[in-house]
Each structure stands twice: as structure tokens, then as C-alpha cells.
Amino acid sequence: MGIPDRLETVFGPMEFFDGLPLPDTVTRGYDALDLLRGIDIFLDCQPGATLVAMRRGLLSLGIDSRTIGYTAPRCTSAPRLLTGNTETTYGMTFLALDRDGPIVIEVPEGSLSVVNDMWQRYVADMGIAGPDEGKGGKYLFLPPDHDGEVPDGYFVSRASTFSCYVLFRVLGGVESLLTTRMYPLSAAADPPEQRFVNFADTDFAMIPANDFSFFGELDEIVQQEPPGTLDPERAGRLASIGMVPGEPFRPDDRMRSILDTAARIGSGLVRTLIYKPRDPAFYYYPGSSWKNMFPSRNHEFLSPQGARLLDARAMFHYAALVITPAMAAAAVGAGSQYAYTAEDSTGAWLDGGRSYTLTLPENIPAKNFWAIDVYDTQTRSLLRTEDPYPSVHSLSDAVRAEDNGDTIIRFGPTAPQGREANWVRTIPGKGWFTILRLYGPLESWFDQSWRPGEIEPA
């Protein structure tokens, strides 16, 4: 049985002669196919574009492969950084293993540090979730084409791309972070002085584009990394729009227009996935708005049956940064766990012009500390207000619990008198979302005998 001579589609009518596409249908068909491929690429290749944007942002401040950018005393809302937090001292850089060769990284005690390749695939944990177990240690990162000897005395990892993103988090704060060292293996006998750049208060962007330039960000990786570093399916989609290693990416005006539209549609689709996922697996509790970006508790976004959860991968990488098993399936007392929401208890979007309360019952299950951070729904970065630290966290001596042990967090444009330490300012006319972070999550989080309240309109 064949197809009818005329099909009504969302792309317009498609007409055939006995199954053979007429000229207008051929044109319309390829426009539709290129648009669909472009949308798929936007959703599936977010991890790489994000890191290219991060690397460009850091390089604009002089933070190269021999430099560690950091936040002192803590990260503020000034940098446009995907869901950063205000509680930990960050350090970050990008390795250049093709130029610098094997790299040694020395992390201090109490580190929660991670290395990802340029497609944001897991390479190694360093610190509490890594093989040094938080005692500090020396790590050696080898280029993908390394065939030389590997010396003893290091925790060794081989990266699949030359450029790798390194995120340093240190519980000991700035003083501890500044003892971190990073140098080529060839200089191990006499390491150079470590260079640091503080970007905590610097207004600069590290967020990927939502228009045609998104595809230019991807092409940087395609051209700079060895062929074969991306899985064949995604590499095939990139090739279908003319993005091939060793060849210039020069789409004509027609393709540029289609890809620009694809990025804009993709941005709208992934925002729907983030803020209103339809799969019940994303929700921590029945009837609750608190969501989990790792619904299968797998850092590769694999289901128990081995299927890739494409929506989960797209939404995580559009909203957040860096992958490690310690985030997806943390052990009790180690790693970190997260829950987020952009909704109040009625299901309405959180409105910066209204006031709300959130009750965290007593015995909040965090061995190290807990935090509530507030974010801009457009940039997915810390919300910019008069306070550069839009958060409430247990590291602050000013935060107070109620007489019954519960901690009540307040949100709104006006400070509640006498409760300012437990309050986060919001902005009328803007939406917002929040993330609950638990560092060193305890058993009551995993067995759900403890759960956060819903955000209640005041």
C-alpha cells in the first residue's frame, strides 16, 4: 500500500505522483529534514557547546591551560555561570593536552573536584569522591594519543579529548584552593609557580548561544578534537548539516536560516523539558514539584534497560554543568544531591513579585552543609539582585531554625522584618527557580523519610 498523492503536514502540503515527490515537495522535504536535524543537534549536543562557551569566557579573562580561575571568597551572581552556587569556593580551567602534553594536578585535602572531556563526559573525580578519598593527592591526565611511559605515584586517567574541563571545589575555602597545583608532567621535577585569576565579581558570560552561533560553538570541538571522539550517531547528525572534521563549516544562507530557527525552537523545547517535565520519574515525590535531573540516578543518563534518556541529558546540560557519578548516585555521606523547582505548591510559576516560604524540616540530611540558591529562569545563572549572594545556607552563622527545629526560608521582593538572614530577594516581573543542595547527603534523603516542604505563597 502506497502513500496518498497529497499529505497535509506541519511543514505544509507534500504532493506526490504515484509516490514520487513533486519539485516543491522535494524542497519542502529537505527544509523539514534539516530543521529536524538542527533541533536534534541543539538538544543532543548541549554538553559540548556549553564547554566551548565556558572556555571562551575564561580565556577572555586570561585563564588559559596553565591558569586556574577561582572565586574569592565565594562565587557571586556577577559571572553568567550555569547554576553556580554561592557556598563553595570554585576553581576552574581547561586542559590543553595536545599543546601541554600529560598534565599533573595536585589537589588539597577536602576537595570535591571533577574532570570532564569536551563533550562533558566523565573522566575522573578528585578528592572525597575520588581515589584519594579527600586526603589530597596527585592526578595525572594523559592525552588520548599518549603512548609513552606512565610513571608511578599518580592516580592516572586518559582523556578522550585534548581539551578537558576541570572544576575544583574545596571545602577548606580559598586558602585551601590556592594550594592546588597544575603543571605538565615534563616539569614535575621543578613545577612552575601556579597562576590564579579571581573572577568572582567579574561580569562575563559562560553560557552557550540560543541562535545560529550555537553551531559555530560546536564546530570548534569538531575541528579541534580528534575524529572519533564523539559517538557515531551524534557525529552523523553533525555531518548531515555539513560539520565534518577537517572541513570548513560554511552553510549557505538557506541552511543558516534553518539552523537559526532550529536553535530557537530547541531552546523553547528544552525549557519545557526543564521546568515542566512530563515523565513522572523526574519528580522526587508524588504530588510534589521537586525534581531530579538524574531520574535514573545514572551519570550517563541511561535507563535500567540501557536506553539513553535523551530528555534528561538535554535538560541537565542546558541548565547545569559538569558530570560525575557522585552527583547522580552519591553514597551516603559523600558527594552531593540536588532537587530543583520553579513552581509553588499550587503548581503556579514562582513570581518575583510575590512572597513565599519554604519549610525544611529539622535534621536536614547533609553531613557537610546544605544550601538553597535562587536562579534566573532565562540565564540559568544566579539571580542578580542588590545582594550578590542570592542564597541561604547552613555555612552562615546567621541562619536560624525555628523552636521546633525546622528551618523556614523566605523569598520575595521585600525583606521580612527580623528574618532577613533566612530570606532571598526576588525581582518583580521576573520568574525564578531554586535548587536545594545537600553536600554529604544522609540516609534520610535517600529513603525519603526526610523531604522538603513545597514552596508556599505567603
Short mmCIF file of C-alpha atoms in Angstrom, two decimals:
data_model
loop_
_atom_site.label_atom_id
_atom_site.label_comp_id
_atom_site.label_asym_id
_atom_site.label_seq_id
_atom_site.Cartn_x
_atom_site.Cartn_y
_atom_site.Cartn_z
CA MET A 1 0.00 0.00 0.00
CA GLY A 2 1.49 3.34 -1.04
CA ILE A 3 1.21 6.84 0.32
CA PRO A 4 -1.54 9.24 -0.84
CA ASP A 5 -0.79 11.81 -3.53
CA ARG A 6 -1.14 14.64 -1.00
CA LEU A 7 -0.09 14.80 2.65
CA GLU A 8 -1.02 17.65 4.96
CA THR A 9 1.91 18.23 7.34
CA VAL A 10 3.06 20.84 9.86
CA PHE A 11 5.61 21.84 7.20
CA GLY A 12 2.92 22.41 4.59
CA PRO A 13 1.40 20.10 1.97
CA MET A 14 3.56 17.41 0.39
CA GLU A 15 2.45 16.26 -3.06
CA PHE A 16 3.47 13.14 -4.99
CA PHE A 17 2.91 11.44 -8.31
CA ASP A 18 2.46 7.75 -7.53
CA GLY A 19 4.80 8.08 -4.55
CA LEU A 20 7.32 10.28 -6.37
CA PRO A 21 7.81 13.69 -4.73
CA LEU A 22 6.98 16.72 -6.86
CA PRO A 23 9.58 19.54 -7.01
CA ASP A 24 8.01 21.70 -4.27
CA THR A 25 7.79 18.63 -2.05
CA VAL A 26 11.47 17.86 -2.56
CA THR A 27 12.38 21.39 -1.47
CA ARG A 28 9.97 21.35 1.46
CA GLY A 29 11.13 17.88 2.48
CA TYR A 30 14.80 18.85 2.74
CA ASP A 31 13.92 22.05 4.61
CA ALA A 32 11.96 19.96 7.10
CA LEU A 33 14.71 17.36 7.43
CA ASP A 34 17.41 19.99 8.01
CA LEU A 35 15.22 21.72 10.60
CA LEU A 36 14.60 18.47 12.46
CA ARG A 37 18.30 17.57 12.36
CA GLY A 38 19.18 21.03 13.64
CA ILE A 39 16.75 20.73 16.56
CA ASP A 40 18.13 17.29 17.42
CA ILE A 41 21.68 18.64 17.36
CA PHE A 42 20.71 21.54 19.62
CA LEU A 43 19.18 19.15 22.15
CA ASP A 44 21.79 16.40 21.92
CA CYS A 45 24.98 18.47 21.70
CA GLN A 46 24.36 20.93 24.54
CA PRO A 47 27.21 19.40 26.60
CA GLY A 48 29.85 20.41 24.06
CA ALA A 49 28.52 23.87 23.26
CA THR A 50 28.35 24.67 26.97
CA LEU A 51 32.02 23.89 27.47
CA VAL A 52 33.07 25.89 24.42
CA ALA A 53 31.20 28.89 25.86
CA MET A 54 32.86 28.27 29.23
CA ARG A 55 36.32 28.07 27.69
CA ARG A 56 35.79 31.27 25.66
CA GLY A 57 34.62 33.10 28.75
CA LEU A 58 37.63 32.05 30.82
CA LEU A 59 40.09 32.79 28.03
CA SER A 60 38.64 36.31 27.77
CA LEU A 61 39.98 36.84 31.31
CA GLY A 62 43.39 35.33 30.55
CA ILE A 63 42.56 31.99 32.19
CA ASP A 64 44.38 29.53 29.95
CA SER A 65 45.50 25.91 30.37
CA ARG A 66 48.25 26.92 32.83
CA THR A 67 45.96 29.14 34.94
CA ILE A 68 43.25 28.38 37.48
CA GLY A 69 40.32 30.79 37.63
CA TYR A 70 38.70 30.92 41.05
CA THR A 71 36.10 32.71 43.17
CA ALA A 72 37.19 34.51 46.33
CA PRO A 73 35.73 34.47 48.82
CA ARG A 74 32.79 32.82 47.06
CA CYS A 75 31.04 32.88 43.70
CA THR A 76 28.67 35.82 43.22
CA SER A 77 25.88 36.45 40.71
CA ALA A 78 28.24 38.56 38.54
CA PRO A 79 29.56 35.74 36.28
CA ARG A 80 26.96 34.23 33.95
CA LEU A 81 27.64 30.66 35.05
CA LEU A 82 25.13 27.82 34.72
CA THR A 83 23.63 27.13 38.17
CA GLY A 84 26.73 28.01 40.12
CA ASN A 85 26.38 28.23 43.88
CA THR A 86 27.45 30.84 46.41
CA GLU A 87 28.64 28.45 49.11
CA THR A 88 31.76 26.77 47.80
CA THR A 89 34.99 28.28 46.53
CA TYR A 90 35.19 27.39 42.84
CA GLY A 91 38.26 26.90 40.74
CA MET A 92 38.15 26.06 37.05
CA THR A 93 40.29 25.72 33.98
CA PHE A 94 40.59 23.83 30.70
CA LEU A 95 43.44 21.43 29.97
CA ALA A 96 45.17 21.57 26.57
CA LEU A 97 46.71 18.10 26.43
CA ASP A 98 47.66 18.44 22.75
CA ARG A 99 49.77 21.52 23.47
CA ASP A 100 50.95 20.84 27.05
CA GLY A 101 51.20 17.04 27.00
CA PRO A 102 50.33 14.96 30.10
CA ILE A 103 49.24 17.18 32.99
CA VAL A 104 49.67 16.68 36.72
CA ILE A 105 47.06 18.11 39.10
CA GLU A 106 47.71 18.19 42.84
CA VAL A 107 44.50 18.64 44.85
CA PRO A 108 44.42 19.52 48.57
CA GLU A 109 42.51 17.77 51.33
CA GLY A 110 38.74 18.10 51.29
CA SER A 111 38.47 18.50 47.54
CA LEU A 112 35.25 17.85 45.56
CA SER A 113 36.78 18.21 42.11
CA VAL A 114 35.82 16.76 38.73
CA VAL A 115 37.30 16.45 35.24
CA ASN A 116 35.13 16.10 32.11
CA ASP A 117 36.12 15.85 28.46
CA MET A 118 34.91 18.46 25.93
CA TRP A 119 31.62 16.62 25.38
CA GLN A 120 31.12 16.79 29.15
CA ARG A 121 31.69 13.07 29.61
CA TYR A 122 33.10 11.91 32.90
CA VAL A 123 36.88 11.48 33.14
CA ALA A 124 37.70 11.47 36.87
CA ASP A 125 36.79 12.61 40.37
CA MET A 126 39.50 14.11 42.53
CA GLY A 127 39.07 14.35 46.28
CA ILE A 128 36.32 13.00 48.52
CA ALA A 129 34.59 11.13 45.68
CA GLY A 130 37.90 10.17 44.06
CA PRO A 131 40.62 7.63 44.82
CA ASP A 132 42.41 9.94 47.30
CA GLU A 133 39.17 9.90 49.40
CA GLY A 134 39.59 13.54 50.35
CA LYS A 135 43.13 13.18 51.71
CA GLY A 136 44.68 15.04 48.77
CA GLY A 137 46.75 13.52 46.00
CA LYS A 138 48.48 13.78 42.65
CA TYR A 139 46.50 13.05 39.47
CA LEU A 140 47.94 12.53 36.01
CA PHE A 141 45.85 13.18 32.88
CA LEU A 142 47.08 11.68 29.61
CA PRO A 143 46.17 12.83 26.07
CA PRO A 144 44.05 10.42 24.04
CA ASP A 145 47.01 9.58 21.78
CA HIS A 146 49.59 9.13 24.59
CA ASP A 147 51.82 6.08 24.04
CA GLY A 148 54.74 6.89 26.32
CA GLU A 149 55.64 5.53 29.73
CA VAL A 150 53.34 6.26 32.67
CA PRO A 151 55.25 6.98 35.89
CA ASP A 152 54.22 5.62 39.28
CA GLY A 153 52.89 7.77 42.10
CA TYR A 154 49.84 9.22 40.38
CA PHE A 155 46.14 8.50 40.01
CA VAL A 156 46.08 8.16 36.22
CA SER A 157 43.28 8.92 33.75
CA ARG A 158 43.32 9.02 29.96
CA ALA A 159 41.06 11.66 28.43
CA SER A 160 39.15 11.07 25.19
CA THR A 161 39.61 14.71 24.06
CA PHE A 162 42.63 17.02 24.19
CA SER A 163 40.73 19.80 25.92
CA CYS A 164 39.12 18.90 29.26
CA TYR A 165 37.15 20.95 31.76
CA VAL A 166 38.43 20.90 35.33
CA LEU A 167 36.17 22.04 38.16
CA PHE A 168 37.75 22.49 41.58
CA ARG A 169 35.63 22.70 44.72
CA VAL A 170 37.37 22.75 48.08
CA LEU A 171 35.67 22.55 51.47
CA GLY A 172 38.59 24.37 53.08
CA GLY A 173 37.81 27.57 51.20
CA VAL A 174 40.08 29.96 49.33
CA GLU A 175 43.20 29.30 51.39
CA SER A 176 42.97 25.59 50.65
CA LEU A 177 42.12 26.07 46.97
CA LEU A 178 45.22 28.21 46.46
CA THR A 179 47.40 25.21 47.35
CA THR A 180 46.18 23.44 44.18
CA ARG A 181 48.90 22.89 41.61
CA MET A 182 48.69 22.08 37.90
CA TYR A 183 51.69 21.59 35.59
CA PRO A 184 52.98 19.47 32.70
CA LEU A 185 54.44 16.12 33.63
CA SER A 186 57.60 17.23 31.84
CA ALA A 187 58.02 19.92 34.54
CA ALA A 188 57.32 17.64 37.50
CA ALA A 189 60.88 17.90 38.82
CA ASP A 190 60.62 21.70 39.04
CA PRO A 191 56.99 22.83 38.68
CA PRO A 192 56.43 26.47 37.72
CA GLU A 193 54.63 28.83 40.09
CA GLN A 194 50.88 28.36 39.83
CA ARG A 195 48.96 31.28 38.34
CA PHE A 196 45.48 32.14 39.65
CA VAL A 197 42.87 34.67 38.48
CA ASN A 198 39.94 35.65 40.71
CA PHE A 199 36.75 36.14 38.67
CA ALA A 200 34.16 36.13 41.48
CA ASP A 201 33.00 39.70 40.86
CA THR A 202 33.55 39.81 37.09
CA ASP A 203 30.57 40.26 34.78
CA PHE A 204 31.21 37.90 31.87
CA ALA A 205 29.27 35.19 30.02
CA MET A 206 29.91 31.46 30.02
CA ILE A 207 26.56 30.34 28.56
CA PRO A 208 26.06 28.82 25.08
CA ALA A 209 24.05 30.58 22.39
CA ASN A 210 20.38 30.06 21.51
CA ASP A 211 20.72 31.05 17.85
CA PHE A 212 22.80 30.08 14.81
CA SER A 213 26.07 30.79 16.61
CA PHE A 214 25.40 27.69 18.75
CA PHE A 215 26.51 25.62 15.75
CA GLY A 216 29.73 27.59 15.44
CA GLU A 217 30.47 26.70 19.06
CA LEU A 218 30.04 23.03 18.22
CA ASP A 219 32.30 23.30 15.19
CA GLU A 220 35.17 24.39 17.45
CA ILE A 221 35.14 20.95 19.07
CA VAL A 222 34.64 19.11 15.80
CA GLN A 223 37.70 20.81 14.29
CA GLN A 224 39.97 20.81 17.35
CA GLU A 225 39.43 17.31 18.68
CA PRO A 226 40.47 14.02 17.07
CA PRO A 227 37.87 12.41 14.75
CA GLY A 228 36.02 9.66 16.52
CA THR A 229 35.82 11.37 19.91
CA LEU A 230 32.04 11.76 19.51
CA ASP A 231 29.68 8.81 19.20
CA PRO A 232 28.74 7.92 15.57
CA GLU A 233 25.07 8.89 15.93
CA ARG A 234 25.73 12.48 17.02
CA ALA A 235 28.70 12.77 14.66
CA GLY A 236 26.39 11.62 11.86
CA ARG A 237 23.84 14.31 12.62
CA LEU A 238 26.59 16.95 12.64
CA ALA A 239 27.90 15.66 9.32
CA SER A 240 24.38 15.85 7.84
CA ILE A 241 24.43 19.66 8.23
CA GLY A 242 27.99 19.97 6.91
CA MET A 243 30.01 19.85 10.13
CA VAL A 244 32.88 17.42 9.45
CA PRO A 245 36.39 17.22 10.97
CA GLY A 246 38.99 18.85 8.75
CA GLU A 247 36.44 20.62 6.54
CA PRO A 248 35.20 24.22 6.85
CA PHE A 249 31.64 24.62 8.13
CA ARG A 250 30.14 27.04 5.61
CA PRO A 251 26.36 26.71 5.48
CA ASP A 252 24.63 28.75 2.77
CA ASP A 253 22.01 31.37 3.57
CA ARG A 254 19.21 28.80 3.42
CA MET A 255 20.90 26.46 5.89
CA ARG A 256 21.94 29.31 8.20
CA SER A 257 18.33 30.46 8.41
CA ILE A 258 17.08 26.93 9.10
CA LEU A 259 19.70 26.29 11.78
CA ASP A 260 18.98 29.63 13.45
CA THR A 261 15.31 28.62 13.64
CA ALA A 262 16.28 25.15 14.89
CA ALA A 263 18.30 26.63 17.77
CA ARG A 264 15.46 28.93 18.80
CA ILE A 265 12.91 26.10 18.68
CA GLY A 266 15.32 23.81 20.53
CA SER A 267 15.73 26.43 23.26
CA GLY A 268 11.97 26.56 23.71
CA LEU A 269 11.67 22.79 23.79
CA VAL A 270 14.44 22.24 26.33
CA ARG A 271 12.98 24.93 28.61
CA THR A 272 9.74 22.97 28.56
CA LEU A 273 11.66 19.82 29.48
CA ILE A 274 13.42 21.55 32.39
CA TYR A 275 10.60 23.43 34.01
CA LYS A 276 7.69 21.06 33.29
CA PRO A 277 8.96 17.52 32.60
CA ARG A 278 6.18 15.10 31.68
CA ASP A 279 7.88 11.90 32.84
CA PRO A 280 6.90 11.11 36.47
CA ALA A 281 10.42 9.72 37.02
CA PHE A 282 11.75 13.29 37.21
CA TYR A 283 9.74 14.02 40.36
CA TYR A 284 11.06 13.02 43.77
CA TYR A 285 7.68 12.59 45.45
CA PRO A 286 4.08 12.03 44.27
CA GLY A 287 2.23 15.31 44.11
CA SER A 288 5.41 17.33 44.64
CA SER A 289 7.12 19.84 42.35
CA TRP A 290 10.67 18.92 43.49
CA LYS A 291 12.52 17.45 40.53
CA ASN A 292 15.64 15.37 39.96
CA MET A 293 17.88 15.95 36.94
CA PHE A 294 19.15 12.36 37.18
CA PRO A 295 15.87 10.42 37.09
CA SER A 296 17.65 7.07 36.65
CA ARG A 297 20.49 8.02 39.05
CA ASN A 298 22.94 7.39 36.23
CA HIS A 299 25.52 9.99 35.20
CA GLU A 300 25.33 8.80 31.58
CA PHE A 301 21.55 9.21 31.59
CA LEU A 302 20.97 5.51 30.97
CA SER A 303 17.77 3.76 31.99
CA PRO A 304 17.95 0.40 33.83
CA GLN A 305 17.36 -1.18 30.41
CA GLY A 306 20.33 0.66 28.90
CA ALA A 307 18.38 3.24 26.88
CA ARG A 308 19.67 6.80 26.73
CA LEU A 309 17.25 9.20 28.42
CA LEU A 310 17.56 11.95 25.83
CA ASP A 311 15.27 14.43 27.57
CA ALA A 312 17.22 14.08 30.82
CA ARG A 313 20.56 14.64 29.07
CA ALA A 314 19.27 17.71 27.21
CA MET A 315 17.67 19.34 30.24
CA PHE A 316 20.63 18.73 32.55
CA HIS A 317 23.19 20.22 30.20
CA TYR A 318 21.03 23.23 29.32
CA ALA A 319 20.63 24.09 33.00
CA ALA A 320 23.71 22.75 34.73
CA LEU A 321 27.37 21.96 34.38
CA VAL A 322 29.76 19.03 34.90
CA ILE A 323 29.05 15.30 35.15
CA THR A 324 30.17 12.86 37.82
CA PRO A 325 28.70 9.67 39.27
CA ALA A 326 28.97 11.35 42.67
CA MET A 327 26.15 13.72 41.65
CA ALA A 328 23.87 11.14 40.10
CA ALA A 329 24.16 8.33 42.65
CA ALA A 330 26.01 9.66 45.67
CA ALA A 331 26.93 7.32 48.51
CA VAL A 332 25.57 8.15 51.96
CA GLY A 333 27.73 10.90 53.45
CA ALA A 334 29.69 11.54 50.22
CA GLY A 335 29.15 13.50 47.03
CA SER A 336 26.13 15.73 46.64
CA GLN A 337 22.43 15.60 45.82
CA TYR A 338 20.15 18.20 44.27
CA ALA A 339 16.46 18.99 43.92
CA TYR A 340 15.00 21.92 42.00
CA THR A 341 11.67 23.57 41.27
CA ALA A 342 10.22 26.64 39.55
CA GLU A 343 6.70 26.08 40.95
CA ASP A 344 4.83 26.85 44.14
CA SER A 345 2.57 24.41 45.96
CA THR A 346 -0.38 25.28 43.67
CA GLY A 347 1.61 24.50 40.51
CA ALA A 348 1.96 28.18 39.55
CA TRP A 349 5.31 29.52 38.36
CA LEU A 350 7.36 31.28 41.01
CA ASP A 351 6.83 35.03 40.62
CA GLY A 352 9.50 37.51 41.72
CA GLY A 353 6.83 39.99 42.74
CA ARG A 354 5.25 37.67 45.30
CA SER A 355 6.42 36.37 48.68
CA TYR A 356 6.83 32.68 49.53
CA THR A 357 8.01 30.40 52.31
CA LEU A 358 9.80 27.04 52.18
CA THR A 359 9.99 24.80 55.24
CA LEU A 360 12.97 22.48 55.59
CA PRO A 361 12.07 20.09 58.43
CA GLU A 362 14.51 19.55 61.27
CA ASN A 363 17.52 17.27 60.81
CA ILE A 364 18.28 18.40 57.27
CA PRO A 365 20.19 15.41 55.84
CA ALA A 366 23.57 16.95 54.97
CA LYS A 367 26.81 15.81 56.56
CA ASN A 368 28.83 18.76 55.23
CA PHE A 369 26.30 21.53 54.56
CA TRP A 370 23.05 22.38 52.79
CA ALA A 371 22.07 25.34 50.63
CA ILE A 372 19.15 26.98 48.85
CA ASP A 373 20.20 29.06 45.84
CA VAL A 374 17.93 31.16 43.60
CA TYR A 375 18.37 31.42 39.81
CA ASP A 376 17.26 33.45 36.82
CA THR A 377 14.97 31.33 34.62
CA GLN A 378 16.36 32.94 31.46
CA THR A 379 20.11 32.63 32.06
CA ARG A 380 20.02 29.66 34.48
CA SER A 381 22.59 31.65 36.45
CA LEU A 382 22.41 33.08 39.97
CA LEU A 383 19.68 35.71 40.17
CA ARG A 384 21.12 39.23 40.02
CA THR A 385 19.76 41.48 42.76
CA GLU A 386 21.25 44.00 45.18
CA ASP A 387 22.63 41.01 47.09
CA PRO A 388 25.39 39.25 45.09
CA TYR A 389 24.75 36.05 47.08
CA PRO A 390 21.13 35.02 46.40
CA SER A 391 21.09 32.08 48.79
CA VAL A 392 20.52 30.75 52.30
CA HIS A 393 22.85 28.04 53.58
CA SER A 394 23.99 26.26 56.70
CA LEU A 395 27.53 27.67 56.48
CA SER A 396 26.14 31.02 57.64
CA ASP A 397 26.04 31.54 61.40
CA ALA A 398 23.17 34.00 60.90
CA VAL A 399 20.69 31.43 59.57
CA ARG A 400 18.20 30.47 62.27
CA ALA A 401 15.95 27.47 62.84
CA GLU A 402 12.54 27.68 64.48
CA ASP A 403 11.91 26.49 68.04
CA ASN A 404 10.73 23.12 66.68
CA GLY A 405 13.96 22.64 64.70
CA ASP A 406 12.52 23.44 61.27
CA THR A 407 14.24 26.00 59.06
CA ILE A 408 11.96 28.37 57.17
CA ILE A 409 13.35 30.04 54.05
CA ARG A 410 11.59 33.15 52.76
CA PHE A 411 11.57 34.53 49.22
CA GLY A 412 10.19 37.80 47.91
CA PRO A 413 10.93 41.39 46.87
CA THR A 414 10.69 42.74 50.42
CA ALA A 415 12.69 41.58 53.44
CA PRO A 416 10.62 40.05 56.27
CA GLN A 417 11.38 42.06 59.40
CA GLY A 418 13.63 40.14 61.78
CA ARG A 419 14.02 37.25 59.31
CA GLU A 420 16.50 38.76 56.86
CA ALA A 421 19.14 36.02 57.32
CA ASN A 422 16.69 33.36 56.09
CA TRP A 423 15.46 35.46 53.14
CA VAL A 424 16.38 35.65 49.42
CA ARG A 425 15.40 38.75 47.47
CA THR A 426 13.50 38.24 44.18
CA ILE A 427 12.63 40.71 41.40
CA PRO A 428 9.10 41.79 40.43
CA GLY A 429 8.38 40.91 36.82
CA LYS A 430 10.86 38.04 36.76
CA GLY A 431 10.41 34.34 37.32
CA TRP A 432 12.91 32.33 39.32
CA PHE A 433 13.77 28.80 40.31
CA THR A 434 15.64 27.32 43.22
CA ILE A 435 17.94 24.39 43.86
CA LEU A 436 18.26 22.58 47.18
CA ARG A 437 21.80 21.24 47.56
CA LEU A 438 22.87 18.61 50.08
CA TYR A 439 26.62 18.03 50.41
CA GLY A 440 27.31 14.70 52.07
CA PRO A 441 23.65 13.56 51.82
CA LEU A 442 22.47 11.28 54.63
CA GLU A 443 20.32 8.15 54.63
CA SER A 444 17.07 10.02 55.35
CA TRP A 445 17.41 11.76 51.98
CA PHE A 446 17.75 8.50 50.10
CA ASP A 447 14.99 6.60 51.91
CA GLN A 448 12.81 9.75 51.76
CA SER A 449 12.00 9.72 55.46
CA TRP A 450 13.02 13.40 55.21
CA ARG A 451 11.65 15.60 52.44
CA PRO A 452 11.50 19.36 51.88
CA GLY A 453 8.20 21.16 52.04
CA GLU A 454 6.66 22.76 48.99
CA ILE A 455 7.16 26.46 48.30
CA GLU A 456 4.07 28.15 49.72
CA PRO A 457 2.66 31.53 48.62
CA ALA A 458 2.68 33.87 51.61
#
